[in-house]
Coordinates of C-alpha atoms in Angstrom, one line a residue:
M254 CA 35.2 -16.7 -12.5
I255 CA 34.7 -15.3 -15.9
D256 CA 34.5 -18.8 -17.4
L257 CA 31.8 -19.8 -14.9
F258 CA 29.9 -16.5 -15.6
K259 CA 30.0 -17.2 -19.4
S260 CA 28.9 -20.8 -19.0
E261 CA 26.0 -19.7 -16.9
L262 CA 24.9 -17.2 -19.6
L263 CA 25.2 -19.9 -22.3
R264 CA 23.2 -22.3 -20.1
F265 CA 20.1 -20.0 -20.1
R266 CA 20.6 -18.1 -23.4
A267 CA 17.7 -19.9 -25.1
W268 CA 15.2 -19.4 -22.2
C269 CA 16.3 -15.8 -21.8
G270 CA 15.8 -15.0 -25.5
A271 CA 12.4 -16.7 -25.6
Y272 CA 11.3 -14.8 -22.5
A273 CA 12.5 -11.5 -23.9
L274 CA 10.6 -12.0 -27.2
L275 CA 7.4 -13.1 -25.4
H276 CA 7.7 -10.2 -23.0
F277 CA 8.1 -7.6 -25.8
G278 CA 5.3 -9.2 -27.8
L279 CA 2.9 -8.9 -24.9
L280 CA 3.9 -5.3 -24.3
A281 CA 3.4 -4.5 -28.0
F282 CA 0.0 -6.2 -28.0
F283 CA -1.3 -4.4 -24.9
G284 CA 0.2 -1.2 -26.2
R285 CA -2.1 -1.5 -29.2
L286 CA -5.2 -1.9 -27.0
V287 CA -4.5 0.6 -24.1
D288 CA -1.8 3.0 -22.9
P289 CA 0.4 0.8 -20.6
L290 CA 1.6 3.9 -18.8
Q291 CA -1.9 5.2 -17.9
Q292 CA -3.2 2.2 -15.9
P293 CA -4.4 2.1 -12.3
A294 CA -2.2 1.0 -9.4
V295 CA -3.6 -2.6 -9.4
V296 CA -2.3 -3.2 -13.0
Y297 CA 1.2 -2.0 -11.9
E298 CA 1.0 -4.4 -8.9
V299 CA 0.0 -7.4 -11.1
V300 CA 2.8 -6.7 -13.6
A301 CA 5.3 -6.3 -10.7
A302 CA 4.1 -9.7 -9.3
V303 CA 4.8 -11.3 -12.7
Y304 CA 8.3 -9.9 -12.8
G305 CA 8.9 -11.1 -9.2
L306 CA 7.6 -14.6 -10.0
S307 CA 9.9 -14.7 -13.0
G308 CA 13.0 -13.9 -10.9
L309 CA 11.9 -16.4 -8.3
L310 CA 11.5 -19.2 -10.8
L311 CA 14.9 -18.5 -12.3
A312 CA 16.5 -18.7 -8.9
L313 CA 14.8 -22.0 -8.0
Y314 CA 15.8 -23.6 -11.3
Q315 CA 19.4 -22.2 -11.3
M316 CA 20.3 -22.9 -7.7
G317 CA 18.2 -26.0 -7.6
G318 CA 20.5 -27.6 -10.1
Y319 CA 23.5 -26.9 -7.9
R320 CA 21.8 -27.8 -4.6
R321 CA 22.4 -31.5 -5.0
P322 CA 25.3 -32.5 -2.7
N323 CA 27.7 -33.8 -5.4
T324 CA 27.1 -30.9 -7.8
W325 CA 27.5 -28.4 -4.9
L326 CA 30.8 -30.1 -3.9
I327 CA 32.2 -29.9 -7.4
L328 CA 31.1 -26.2 -7.7
L329 CA 32.8 -25.1 -4.6
H330 CA 36.0 -27.1 -5.1
R331 CA 36.9 -24.9 -8.1
P332 CA 40.2 -23.0 -7.6
L333 CA 38.2 -19.9 -6.7
P334 CA 37.1 -18.3 -3.4
H335 CA 33.5 -19.1 -2.6
W336 CA 32.5 -15.4 -2.9
Q337 CA 33.8 -15.3 -6.5
V338 CA 31.7 -18.4 -7.4
A339 CA 28.7 -16.6 -5.9
V340 CA 29.4 -13.4 -7.8
A341 CA 29.7 -15.4 -11.1
L342 CA 26.3 -17.2 -10.6
L343 CA 24.5 -14.1 -9.3
G344 CA 26.0 -11.9 -11.9
A345 CA 24.8 -14.2 -14.7
G346 CA 21.3 -14.1 -13.2
A347 CA 21.4 -10.3 -13.1
I348 CA 22.4 -10.1 -16.8
L349 CA 19.7 -12.5 -17.7
M350 CA 17.1 -10.4 -15.9
L351 CA 18.4 -7.2 -17.6
I352 CA 17.9 -8.8 -21.0
A353 CA 14.6 -10.5 -20.3
V354 CA 12.9 -7.8 -18.2
V355 CA 14.6 -4.4 -18.7
L356 CA 15.3 -4.5 -22.4
P357 CA 11.7 -5.1 -23.6
L358 CA 10.5 -2.3 -21.3
L359 CA 13.0 0.1 -22.6
L360 CA 12.0 -0.7 -26.2
M361 CA 8.4 -0.2 -25.3
L362 CA 9.1 3.2 -23.8
A363 CA 11.2 4.2 -26.7
G364 CA 8.5 3.2 -29.1
Q365 CA 5.8 5.1 -27.3
A366 CA 8.0 8.2 -27.0
G367 CA 9.1 8.2 -30.6
L368 CA 6.2 6.7 -32.5
T369 CA 3.1 7.9 -30.7
A370 CA 1.7 11.0 -29.1
R371 CA 1.3 9.3 -25.7
V372 CA 2.9 10.8 -22.7
V373 CA 6.2 9.4 -21.6
D374 CA 7.6 11.3 -18.6
A375 CA 11.0 11.0 -17.0
R376 CA 9.3 9.0 -14.2
H377 CA 8.3 6.3 -16.7
W378 CA 12.0 5.7 -17.6
L379 CA 12.5 4.6 -14.0
L380 CA 9.9 1.8 -14.4
P381 CA 12.4 -0.7 -16.0
L382 CA 14.8 -0.1 -13.1
A383 CA 12.0 -0.7 -10.6
A384 CA 11.0 -3.9 -12.5
C385 CA 14.6 -5.1 -12.5
L386 CA 14.9 -4.4 -8.7
I387 CA 11.7 -6.3 -8.0
A388 CA 12.8 -9.3 -10.1
A389 CA 16.2 -9.2 -8.6
C390 CA 14.9 -9.2 -5.0
C391 CA 12.7 -12.2 -5.7
Y392 CA 15.6 -13.9 -7.4
L393 CA 17.8 -13.5 -4.4
A394 CA 14.9 -14.7 -2.1
G395 CA 14.7 -17.8 -4.3
C396 CA 18.4 -18.3 -4.1
F397 CA 18.3 -18.2 -0.3
A398 CA 15.4 -20.6 -0.3
M399 CA 17.5 -23.1 -2.2
L400 CA 20.7 -22.7 -0.3
A401 CA 19.6 -22.2 3.3
P402 CA 18.8 -25.1 5.6
R403 CA 15.4 -26.6 4.8
R404 CA 13.8 -25.5 8.1
I405 CA 14.3 -21.8 7.3
A406 CA 14.5 -21.9 3.5
A407 CA 11.3 -20.0 2.9
A408 CA 12.0 -17.2 5.4
A409 CA 13.5 -14.8 2.8
L410 CA 10.4 -15.1 0.6
V411 CA 8.6 -12.7 3.0
V412 CA 11.2 -9.9 2.6
P413 CA 9.9 -8.7 -0.9
L414 CA 6.4 -8.4 0.6
L415 CA 7.7 -5.1 2.1
F416 CA 7.0 -3.6 -1.4
T417 CA 3.3 -4.1 -0.9
A418 CA 3.3 -2.5 2.5
S419 CA 5.7 0.4 1.8
Q420 CA 4.2 3.9 1.4
A421 CA 7.2 5.3 -0.4
T422 CA 6.7 6.7 -3.9
G423 CA 8.9 7.8 -6.7
P424 CA 12.7 7.7 -6.1
S425 CA 12.0 6.9 -2.4
A426 CA 10.4 3.6 -3.6
L427 CA 13.5 2.8 -5.5
L428 CA 15.6 3.4 -2.4
V429 CA 13.4 1.0 -0.5
Q430 CA 13.8 -1.6 -3.2
G431 CA 17.6 -1.1 -3.1
A432 CA 17.7 -1.6 0.6
V433 CA 15.7 -4.8 0.3
L434 CA 18.1 -5.9 -2.4
A435 CA 21.1 -5.3 -0.3
W436 CA 19.6 -7.2 2.7
L437 CA 18.7 -10.2 0.5
L438 CA 22.2 -10.1 -1.1
A439 CA 23.8 -10.4 2.3
L440 CA 21.6 -13.3 3.2
V441 CA 22.6 -15.2 0.0
F442 CA 26.3 -14.6 0.6
F443 CA 25.9 -15.9 4.2
A444 CA 24.1 -19.0 2.9
F445 CA 26.7 -19.6 0.2
K446 CA 28.9 -22.1 2.2
P447 CA 30.1 -25.7 1.8
D448 CA 27.7 -27.2 4.4
L449 CA 24.3 -26.0 3.3
S450 CA 22.5 -27.8 6.2
R451 CA 24.4 -26.0 8.9
P452 CA 22.9 -22.9 10.4
P453 CA 24.9 -19.6 10.6
S454 CA 27.4 -19.7 13.5
R455 CA 29.0 -16.3 13.5
W456 CA 27.1 -13.3 14.8
R457 CA 27.5 -11.4 11.5
S458 CA 25.5 -14.0 9.7
A459 CA 23.3 -15.2 12.6
L460 CA 21.9 -11.7 13.3
P461 CA 20.4 -10.9 9.8
V462 CA 19.3 -14.5 9.2
G463 CA 17.7 -14.7 12.7
L464 CA 15.9 -11.4 12.2
T465 CA 14.6 -12.5 8.7
V466 CA 13.3 -15.8 10.2
Q467 CA 11.6 -14.0 13.0
M468 CA 9.9 -11.6 10.5
A469 CA 8.7 -14.7 8.5
V470 CA 7.4 -16.4 11.6
Y471 CA 5.6 -13.2 12.8
L472 CA 3.9 -12.9 9.4
L473 CA 2.9 -16.6 9.4
L474 CA 1.4 -16.2 12.9
C475 CA -0.5 -13.1 11.8
T476 CA -2.1 -15.1 9.0
G477 CA -3.5 -17.2 11.8
A478 CA -6.0 -14.4 12.6
L479 CA -7.0 -14.4 8.9
A480 CA -7.5 -18.1 8.9
Y481 CA -9.6 -17.8 12.0
Q482 CA -11.8 -15.2 10.3
L483 CA -12.1 -17.3 7.2
L484 CA -13.4 -20.2 9.2
W485 CA -15.7 -17.8 11.0
M486 CA -17.1 -16.7 7.7
V487 CA -17.6 -20.3 6.5
Q488 CA -19.5 -20.9 9.7
G489 CA -21.8 -18.0 8.7
S490 CA -21.7 -15.9 11.9
H491 CA -19.0 -13.5 10.9
P492 CA -20.1 -9.9 11.2
L493 CA -19.1 -9.1 7.7
N494 CA -21.2 -11.9 6.1
S495 CA -24.1 -12.1 8.5
V496 CA -26.1 -9.8 10.7
P497 CA -23.5 -7.5 12.4
P498 CA -23.7 -6.7 16.1
A499 CA -26.2 -4.1 17.0
G500 CA -24.7 -0.7 17.6
G501 CA -21.4 -1.5 15.9
Y502 CA -19.4 0.1 13.2
I503 CA -20.2 -2.5 10.5
E504 CA -24.0 -1.9 11.2
A505 CA -23.4 1.9 11.0
S506 CA -21.4 1.7 7.8
R507 CA -24.2 -0.3 6.1
A508 CA -27.2 1.4 7.6
D509 CA -29.7 3.5 5.7
G510 CA -29.0 7.2 6.1
A511 CA -32.3 7.9 7.8
D512 CA -32.0 5.0 10.2
L513 CA -28.4 6.0 11.0
I514 CA -29.4 9.5 11.9
V515 CA -32.3 8.4 14.0
A516 CA -30.1 5.9 15.9
G517 CA -27.5 8.7 16.5
L518 CA -30.2 11.0 17.9
A519 CA -31.7 8.4 20.2
D520 CA -29.8 9.5 23.3
S521 CA -29.5 13.2 22.4
R522 CA -30.5 15.7 25.1
D523 CA -31.2 18.5 22.6
A524 CA -34.8 19.7 22.8
S525 CA -35.1 19.5 19.0
A526 CA -34.0 15.8 18.8
P527 CA -37.5 14.3 18.6
L528 CA -38.4 16.7 15.7
W529 CA -35.1 15.9 13.9
R530 CA -35.8 12.2 14.2
E531 CA -39.2 12.7 12.4
Q532 CA -37.6 14.9 9.8
A533 CA -34.9 12.3 9.1
R534 CA -37.7 9.8 8.2
L535 CA -39.3 12.3 5.8
A536 CA -36.4 14.2 4.3
E537 CA -34.0 13.1 1.6
V538 CA -30.7 11.9 3.1
F539 CA -27.5 12.6 1.2
T540 CA -24.6 10.2 1.9
W541 CA -20.9 10.7 0.9
Q542 CA -17.9 8.5 1.4
R543 CA -14.3 9.1 0.6
Q544 CA -13.5 8.0 -3.0
F545 CA -9.7 7.9 -2.6
D546 CA -7.1 7.5 0.1
A547 CA -4.4 9.5 -1.6
L548 CA -3.9 12.0 -4.4
P549 CA -1.2 12.0 -7.1
V550 CA 2.3 13.0 -6.1
R551 CA 4.7 14.4 -8.6
N552 CA 7.1 11.9 -10.1
E553 CA 5.5 8.9 -8.5
L554 CA 6.3 5.7 -10.5
G555 CA 2.7 4.5 -10.9
N556 CA -0.8 6.1 -11.0
I557 CA -3.5 6.0 -8.4
A558 CA -5.9 6.1 -11.3
P559 CA -5.5 6.8 -15.0
M560 CA -4.4 10.4 -15.4
E561 CA -6.5 11.0 -18.5
F562 CA -10.0 11.9 -19.7
D563 CA -11.8 12.1 -23.0
D564 CA -13.5 15.1 -24.6
E565 CA -16.1 13.4 -26.7
A566 CA -17.3 16.7 -28.3
R567 CA -13.9 17.5 -29.7
R568 CA -12.7 13.9 -30.0
L569 CA -9.7 14.6 -27.8
R570 CA -8.0 12.7 -25.0
W571 CA -6.2 14.8 -22.4
I572 CA -3.3 13.1 -20.5
F573 CA -1.6 14.8 -17.6
S574 CA 2.2 15.0 -17.9
H575 CA 4.3 15.2 -14.8
D576 CA 7.2 16.7 -16.7
R577 CA 5.3 19.5 -18.4
M578 CA 2.7 19.9 -15.6
R579 CA 0.1 20.4 -18.3
L580 CA -2.5 18.3 -20.1
V581 CA -1.2 16.8 -23.3
G582 CA -3.8 16.3 -26.1
V583 CA -4.1 13.3 -28.4
N584 CA -6.6 13.2 -31.3
L585 CA -8.9 10.1 -30.8
V586 CA -9.4 9.9 -34.6
D587 CA -5.9 9.6 -35.9
G588 CA -3.8 9.5 -32.7
K589 CA -1.8 12.6 -33.6
P590 CA -0.7 15.3 -31.0
A591 CA -3.4 17.9 -30.2
G592 CA -1.3 20.5 -28.3
T593 CA -1.1 21.1 -24.5
L594 CA -3.5 22.7 -22.1
G595 CA -2.4 24.5 -18.9
L596 CA -4.0 26.6 -16.3
G597 CA -6.3 29.5 -17.4
N598 CA -6.0 31.6 -20.5
D599 CA -2.2 31.9 -20.1
N600 CA -1.7 28.1 -20.4
T601 CA 0.6 28.2 -17.3
P602 CA 1.8 24.9 -15.7
F603 CA -0.4 23.5 -12.9
P604 CA 1.2 23.7 -9.5
R605 CA 0.4 20.0 -8.6
P606 CA -0.5 16.8 -10.5
L607 CA -4.2 16.4 -11.4
L608 CA -6.5 13.5 -10.9
P609 CA -9.5 13.4 -13.4
A610 CA -12.9 13.0 -11.7
S611 CA -16.4 12.6 -13.0
G612 CA -18.1 15.6 -14.6
R613 CA -14.9 16.9 -16.3
F614 CA -13.5 18.0 -13.0
L615 CA -9.8 17.7 -12.2
I616 CA -8.7 17.4 -8.5
S617 CA -5.3 18.3 -7.2
T618 CA -4.2 18.3 -3.5
D619 CA -5.9 21.6 -2.7
T620 CA -7.8 22.7 -5.8
V621 CA -10.7 21.6 -8.0
Y622 CA -10.5 22.6 -11.6
A623 CA -13.2 22.6 -14.3
Y624 CA -12.5 21.8 -17.9
D625 CA -14.4 23.9 -20.4
T626 CA -14.8 22.1 -23.7
H627 CA -16.2 25.2 -25.5
A628 CA -13.4 27.6 -24.5
L629 CA -10.8 24.8 -24.3
R630 CA -9.4 25.9 -21.0
V631 CA -9.1 24.7 -17.4
L632 CA -10.0 27.1 -14.6
P633 CA -9.8 26.7 -10.8
R634 CA -13.2 26.7 -9.2
I635 CA -12.5 25.7 -5.5
A636 CA -9.3 26.3 -3.6
L637 CA -8.7 25.0 -0.1
P638 CA -6.7 26.9 2.5
R639 CA -2.9 26.2 2.6
G640 CA -2.1 22.9 4.3
E641 CA -5.5 21.2 3.6
T642 CA -6.1 18.2 1.3
F643 CA -9.2 17.2 -0.6
A644 CA -10.9 14.1 0.8
I645 CA -14.4 14.3 -0.7
P646 CA -14.8 16.0 -4.1
P647 CA -17.6 18.5 -4.6
S648 CA -21.1 17.0 -4.6
A649 CA -24.4 18.9 -5.0
M650 CA -27.3 18.7 -2.5
G651 CA -30.0 20.9 -4.0
E652 CA -28.7 24.4 -4.2
V653 CA -25.8 23.7 -2.0
M654 CA -22.6 21.9 -2.8
F655 CA -20.5 20.1 -0.2
A656 CA -16.8 19.3 -0.3
A657 CA -14.5 18.0 2.4
S658 CA -10.8 18.4 3.1
D659 CA -8.8 16.5 5.7
R660 CA -9.7 19.1 8.3
A661 CA -13.1 20.6 7.4
L662 CA -16.4 20.3 5.5
Y663 CA -17.2 23.2 3.2
T664 CA -20.5 24.4 1.6
F665 CA -20.6 26.3 -1.7
D666 CA -23.3 27.8 -4.0
A667 CA -24.2 24.9 -6.4
R668 CA -25.7 27.2 -9.0
A669 CA -22.7 29.4 -9.2
F670 CA -20.5 26.4 -9.4
A671 CA -22.5 25.0 -12.4
D672 CA -23.1 28.2 -14.3
G673 CA -20.0 30.3 -13.6
D674 CA -16.3 30.0 -14.1
A675 CA -15.0 32.1 -11.2
L676 CA -13.2 30.9 -8.1
L677 CA -15.8 30.2 -5.5
Q678 CA -15.6 31.3 -1.9
P679 CA -17.1 28.9 0.7
R680 CA -20.3 29.8 2.4
Q681 CA -19.5 27.9 5.6
R682 CA -16.6 25.9 7.0
I683 CA -17.3 23.2 9.6
A684 CA -14.2 21.6 11.3
L685 CA -14.3 17.9 11.1
P686 CA -15.0 16.4 14.6
G687 CA -12.3 13.7 14.1
R688 CA -9.4 12.6 11.9
I689 CA -10.0 12.1 8.2
G690 CA -8.3 8.7 8.3
D691 CA -11.0 7.4 10.7
L692 CA -13.9 8.9 8.7
G693 CA -16.2 6.2 7.2
R694 CA -19.2 8.2 5.9
V695 CA -21.0 11.5 6.1
D696 CA -24.8 11.8 6.0
V697 CA -26.7 15.1 5.6
I698 CA -30.3 16.2 5.8
E699 CA -31.7 19.6 5.3
L700 CA -33.5 21.4 8.2
I701 CA -35.7 24.4 8.1
D702 CA -32.7 26.6 9.1
G703 CA -29.5 24.7 8.3
Y704 CA -28.5 21.1 8.1
L705 CA -27.9 18.1 10.3
L706 CA -24.6 16.4 9.7
S707 CA -23.8 12.8 10.8
F708 CA -20.1 11.7 10.9
V709 CA -19.2 8.1 11.4
F710 CA -15.6 7.5 12.5
G711 CA -14.0 4.1 13.0
L712 CA -12.6 3.1 9.6
G713 CA -10.2 0.2 10.3
S714 CA -11.5 -0.5 13.7
T715 CA -13.0 -3.8 12.7
D716 CA -9.6 -5.4 12.3
G717 CA -7.3 -3.1 14.3
P718 CA -7.2 -0.5 17.1
G719 CA -9.7 2.2 17.1
R720 CA -12.8 3.7 18.8
P721 CA -15.7 3.9 16.4
V722 CA -18.1 6.7 17.2
Q723 CA -20.9 8.6 15.5
K724 CA -21.1 12.4 15.9
I725 CA -24.1 14.5 14.8
L726 CA -23.7 18.3 14.3
Q727 CA -26.3 20.9 13.7
L728 CA -25.2 23.4 11.0
Q729 CA -27.2 26.6 11.5
G730 CA -27.8 29.2 8.8
D731 CA -25.3 31.6 10.3
G732 CA -22.5 29.0 9.9
R733 CA -22.3 27.9 13.5
A734 CA -21.9 24.1 14.0
T735 CA -22.9 22.5 17.3
E736 CA -22.6 18.9 18.4
V737 CA -26.0 17.7 19.3
A738 CA -25.4 13.9 19.7
R739 CA -22.6 11.4 20.2
R740 CA -23.0 7.7 20.0
V741 CA -20.2 5.4 20.9
L742 CA -20.3 2.3 18.7
V743 CA -19.5 -1.1 20.1
P744 CA -16.6 -3.1 18.8
D745 CA -17.6 -5.7 16.3
F746 CA -14.7 -8.1 17.2
P747 CA -13.2 -9.2 20.5
I748 CA -10.2 -7.2 21.8
A749 CA -7.8 -10.1 21.4
L750 CA -8.5 -10.3 17.7
R751 CA -8.4 -6.6 17.1
Y752 CA -5.0 -6.3 18.8
Y753 CA -3.7 -9.7 17.7
A754 CA -0.8 -8.3 15.6
F755 CA 0.3 -6.2 18.6
W756 CA 0.2 -8.6 21.6
L757 CA 1.8 -11.3 19.5
S758 CA 5.0 -9.3 19.4
P759 CA 5.1 -5.5 20.1
A760 CA 8.6 -5.3 18.8
M761 CA 7.7 -6.9 15.5
H762 CA 4.6 -4.8 15.2
A763 CA 6.7 -1.6 15.6
L764 CA 9.2 -2.9 13.1
R765 CA 6.5 -3.6 10.6
D766 CA 5.1 -0.1 11.0
A767 CA 8.5 1.5 10.7
A768 CA 9.3 -0.5 7.6
A769 CA 6.0 0.5 6.0
S770 CA 6.6 4.2 6.6
A771 CA 10.3 4.3 5.8
L772 CA 11.3 7.2 3.6
S773 CA 7.7 8.3 3.4
P774 CA 5.0 9.1 6.1
A775 CA 1.5 8.0 5.8
P776 CA -0.5 10.0 3.2
T777 CA -2.5 12.8 4.7
L778 CA -5.9 11.1 4.0
Q779 CA -4.8 8.0 5.9
R780 CA -3.7 9.6 9.1
R781 CA -5.7 8.4 12.1
E782 CA -6.1 9.4 15.7
A783 CA -3.5 7.7 17.9
Q784 CA -5.3 5.2 20.2
P785 CA -3.7 4.1 23.4
T786 CA -3.2 0.3 23.7
P787 CA -5.4 -1.1 26.4
T788 CA -3.7 -2.3 29.6
I789 CA -5.0 -5.8 29.2
V790 CA -3.3 -6.1 25.8
W791 CA 0.0 -4.9 27.2
Q792 CA -0.3 -7.4 30.0
L793 CA -1.0 -10.2 27.6
A794 CA 2.0 -9.2 25.5
L795 CA 4.4 -9.0 28.4
L796 CA 3.1 -12.3 29.8
L797 CA 3.8 -14.0 26.5
M798 CA 7.3 -12.5 26.2
L799 CA 8.2 -13.5 29.8
A800 CA 7.0 -17.1 29.2
C801 CA 9.2 -17.4 26.2
V802 CA 12.4 -16.7 28.2
P803 CA 12.5 -19.9 30.3
A804 CA 11.2 -21.8 27.2
S805 CA 14.2 -20.5 25.2
W806 CA 16.7 -21.5 27.9
W807 CA 15.3 -25.0 28.1
L808 CA 15.3 -25.3 24.3
S809 CA 18.9 -24.0 24.2
R810 CA 20.1 -26.7 26.6
R811 CA 18.3 -29.3 24.5
Q812 CA 20.0 -27.9 21.4
R813 CA 23.4 -27.8 23.2
L814 CA 24.1 -24.3 22.2
A815 CA 27.1 -22.4 23.6
R816 CA 26.4 -20.2 26.6
H817 CA 26.7 -16.9 24.7
S818 CA 24.1 -18.2 22.2
R819 CA 21.8 -19.2 25.0
V820 CA 22.0 -15.7 26.5
A821 CA 21.5 -14.1 23.1
W822 CA 18.4 -16.1 22.3
A823 CA 17.0 -15.5 25.8
I824 CA 17.4 -11.8 25.3
A825 CA 15.8 -12.0 21.9
C826 CA 12.8 -13.9 23.3
A827 CA 12.4 -11.3 26.1
A828 CA 12.4 -8.5 23.6
I829 CA 10.5 -10.1 20.7
G830 CA 8.5 -12.9 22.2
L831 CA 7.0 -15.9 20.5
P832 CA 8.4 -15.2 17.0
A833 CA 12.0 -15.4 18.5
L834 CA 11.2 -18.6 20.3
L835 CA 9.8 -20.3 17.2
S836 CA 12.7 -19.0 15.1
Q837 CA 15.2 -20.5 17.6
R838 CA 13.5 -23.8 17.2
L839 CA 13.7 -23.6 13.4
I840 CA 17.2 -22.4 13.1
H841 CA 18.9 -24.9 15.5
A842 CA 18.3 -28.6 15.5
D843 CA 18.3 -30.7 18.7
G844 CA 21.8 -31.6 19.8
E845 CA 23.5 -30.0 16.8
A846 CA 26.6 -28.7 18.7

């Protein structure tokens, strides 16, 4: 086994060395232009995709060379157990990825920590591990693709896609990657057998392989809805690239603020509704939308947005450090350290990570801070009650400033916010008439005595379950808020399309949601109101699952499966539906027994 391991390393030593040098050179080049550790999430995702593609290509080339019948026969006829041959090949692949992926990242981190004033936190030292896990998962998926029967070879390629759907952050994200790695490793060992064309026969291998194929089939079927919508867009009548249906959420999300308020008041029974409609045409309408779906979490591996901002007057760049929980200064002229900046005059650590916003404001989960370039200090200006999370940052509307949390809308004195430095107390608090995850936009007009607030809920209802609605509240001068109008928005898409992922397979839909929220619930700003599934959708799903049972039994007889396999597949089709039936057709050939 050791000799096979060494020979595999020698086989790829030149390619591994070239990749490592190129990798380190690119990191050094981009490190001269920008701070690689202070990039938005999309940059991390692109880099992770490159590492995953690298692991996939290594597997396809390595195992593709052994996949030929004669070569595979010679490989497995060594005086070694099959599992030892697999360990030698996979172990060599792991060492190659450590050298090519992890080593350059470690050198880059060491260089930034020792040679620059940039922030390198403990969380950043976990990035090489995350990169290695992603590359290893895609490597194992490629190994399965080369060793599994051709009909199901590509099934394992969908397993690493869990990374894009998972909501886990920090160490929890590493645990998710480790679980995916263990699953793929088991699949590869099950596929590592003398007859590569034969499907798994024992239940220990048939169960994970069958579930993986069903997940792949379900995802492929879900892309059918996307293909349908793309064709719809090409036709030119899709609601997103044409005139949307009247009275729908898409129309409301694009409407002019005045037109939206007038439409919302059309059926209002309030005596002042006609006057408000006229005022909406004449008054200035202020519109706010959520600028972020989540706020920074301590020790998360990536960044929602760059956690830095520049003080042009002092020629300083302030970078937030998760380890110190303070802002770390870097001189923009010579790149030397410029001290740290904490909370208030005492320079104490901030209780939570900060997200720089426009206007030299810093936002944490429940507090807005202001940076004072003259006094060189950061002071809290707005603090939410315990348990609330900022959703819309402060924005001025004349002499009043509005800010929203996940539970309420607040008003503050805009002049005191701009001129003072004390912690402000809200003038008014208006409970949100819905869940923050459903909120699409807020429109406000000023009345003679108070304000008129329009809330449009239904975010995500265009391609999923939801009940879009517009609610209009009157905010009086004494702080009382009363609902004066409610307009139910019509669905923009047919019910079969909106619930397509559910009725296709309720079990797979639940499994997908469970996998996405594993080890981490949905962020507070993404939580939506639970909507009951319509009865007709349940009926369609049950009808489809029941129809799959006799089809599975007929297919099992045609495939000449054993009786216990027939029963197992029938039960799977009754519980999972169409993905299980198509998976049975892919895994087993006709008359293979």
